[in-house]
Amino acid sequence: MATLALPIRPQPAPVAPADLEVFQVKVNRRGNWVIVRMRTSAGITGLGDASHGGADEKTLVLLHRFFARLKGYSVWDVGRFRLDAFAEIEAAGRPAAVAFGALEQCLWDIQGKILGVPAHRLFGGALRTSIRNYANINRSAEPRSPAGFAQMARAAFDAGFDAVKLAPFDGMPRGDDAAIDQHARQAVDCIAAVREVAGPNRDVLVDVHSTLNLERSLKLAEVLEPLKLFWIEEATPRLEDLAEFNRRTQIPTAGGESIFGVKNFYRYIAAGAVDITMPDIKYCGGLLEMKKIAALSEGAGLMVSPHGPASPVGNAAAAQVCATLPNFLILEHSFGEAPWRAELTDPPEELRQGRTNLSNRPGFGISLNEKIARKYAA
Ligand SMILES: [Mg+2]
């Protein structure tokens, strides 16, 4: 019997992470962006987004601590790095998750550049050439009134988006029933105002930010049903209540943005919490973890809509995975936060009709525009 001779291809040489730079960029009163750039021993660089960790000083410390450990690996050792860091991330929480996630993003960007392929090729290949985004207007709407949200929604539609998200329950008072009801009524007015601007053919997404108890969230769902929402996100905080809410409402439900790791997503999905999972590329453990979470969701018959608010670097990284997911629904884009946002990367971030054209350049296909990063340095 003839032996089957497989051609032996030369393996890419090991490349060690050698240097890390951190850029903190001032965005608005809701926080800064933290962008990291990793350089390898071969001089190749990769980008990652470590924003919105809740405590940037802690994130910076953890970035350097994780990076010191990563220096012992090659850039191909994502799985080992993951195993090595996960227990510490679960103990240290969000600042550690974003630090790890940013470094993990850098590794995929670098791998793509070494191989000369876009990162999506490392995750099964692209199923689509453009990524639909919704505009999150919650971080930019002022004042937070029906008129304020409607005005920002109109700006997003004028910019080409066909879906917007708002979270008008923010600032919910505690304890006082009458004050809670009053705030909830105002929030519904904001949603109705945005639906009016949207008309019947655009999508409106509502994030409740877990501000209601089960009883109130069910009443709210009844009130909102005629407004034909695209989804209602994180109506109530307790997992079992969220699952009951999901069973009892007709409105599609979404959530899970702050969950780290496939193991924690398993519990969330198994409980029946939502119809649509929302892993965040910054919080969930990076690109590989997002792919795993999406696969878990696919197995459970759920769609995936990665949570956004991120810098253009985070959105570029997320888009590379989104392109490969059979159950991808829509990606979050933080709208109206900073007029220079698009310029922070080279080439500048470009959305047409609210869609990101998938980059086919190596890695994530972008580099940092240092001039802009320094001009708006925090
Ligand atoms: Mg949310």
PDB file of C-alpha atoms in Angstrom, residues 22 24-25 31-34 50-63 95 98 378:
ATOM      1  CA  VAL A  22      -0.957  52.221  26.028  1.00  0.00           C
ATOM      2  CA  GLN A  24      -5.581  56.793  26.764  1.00  0.00           C
ATOM      3  CA  VAL A  25      -7.916  58.973  24.744  1.00  0.00           C
ATOM      4  CA  GLY A  31     -15.171  57.841  30.064  1.00  0.00           C
ATOM      5  CA  ASN A  32     -11.994  57.453  28.039  1.00  0.00           C
ATOM      6  CA  TRP A  33     -10.811  54.920  25.534  1.00  0.00           C
ATOM      7  CA  VAL A  34      -7.811  52.789  26.422  1.00  0.00           C
ATOM      8  CA  ALA A  50      -9.115  47.951  26.834  1.00  0.00           C
ATOM      9  CA  SER A  51     -11.795  50.626  27.276  1.00  0.00           C
ATOM     10  CA  HIS A  52     -14.661  50.820  29.777  1.00  0.00           C
ATOM     11  CA  GLY A  53     -13.166  48.515  32.366  1.00  0.00           C
ATOM     12  CA  GLY A  54     -14.676  50.670  35.094  1.00  0.00           C
ATOM     13  CA  ALA A  55     -11.284  51.504  36.682  1.00  0.00           C
ATOM     14  CA  ASP A  56      -8.698  52.446  34.069  1.00  0.00           C
ATOM     15  CA  GLU A  57      -5.814  52.684  36.597  1.00  0.00           C
ATOM     16  CA  LYS A  58      -6.405  49.064  37.595  1.00  0.00           C
ATOM     17  CA  THR A  59      -6.687  48.064  33.947  1.00  0.00           C
ATOM     18  CA  LEU A  60      -3.282  49.656  33.244  1.00  0.00           C
ATOM     19  CA  VAL A  61      -1.631  47.742  36.081  1.00  0.00           C
ATOM     20  CA  LEU A  62      -3.203  44.490  34.889  1.00  0.00           C
ATOM     21  CA  LEU A  63      -2.264  45.152  31.267  1.00  0.00           C
ATOM     22  CA  PRO A  95     -10.553  45.627  34.817  1.00  0.00           C
ATOM     23  CA  VAL A  98     -10.589  44.226  29.558  1.00  0.00           C
ATOM     24  CA  ALA A 378      -6.472  61.824  28.365  1.00  0.00           C
TER      25      ALA A 378
END
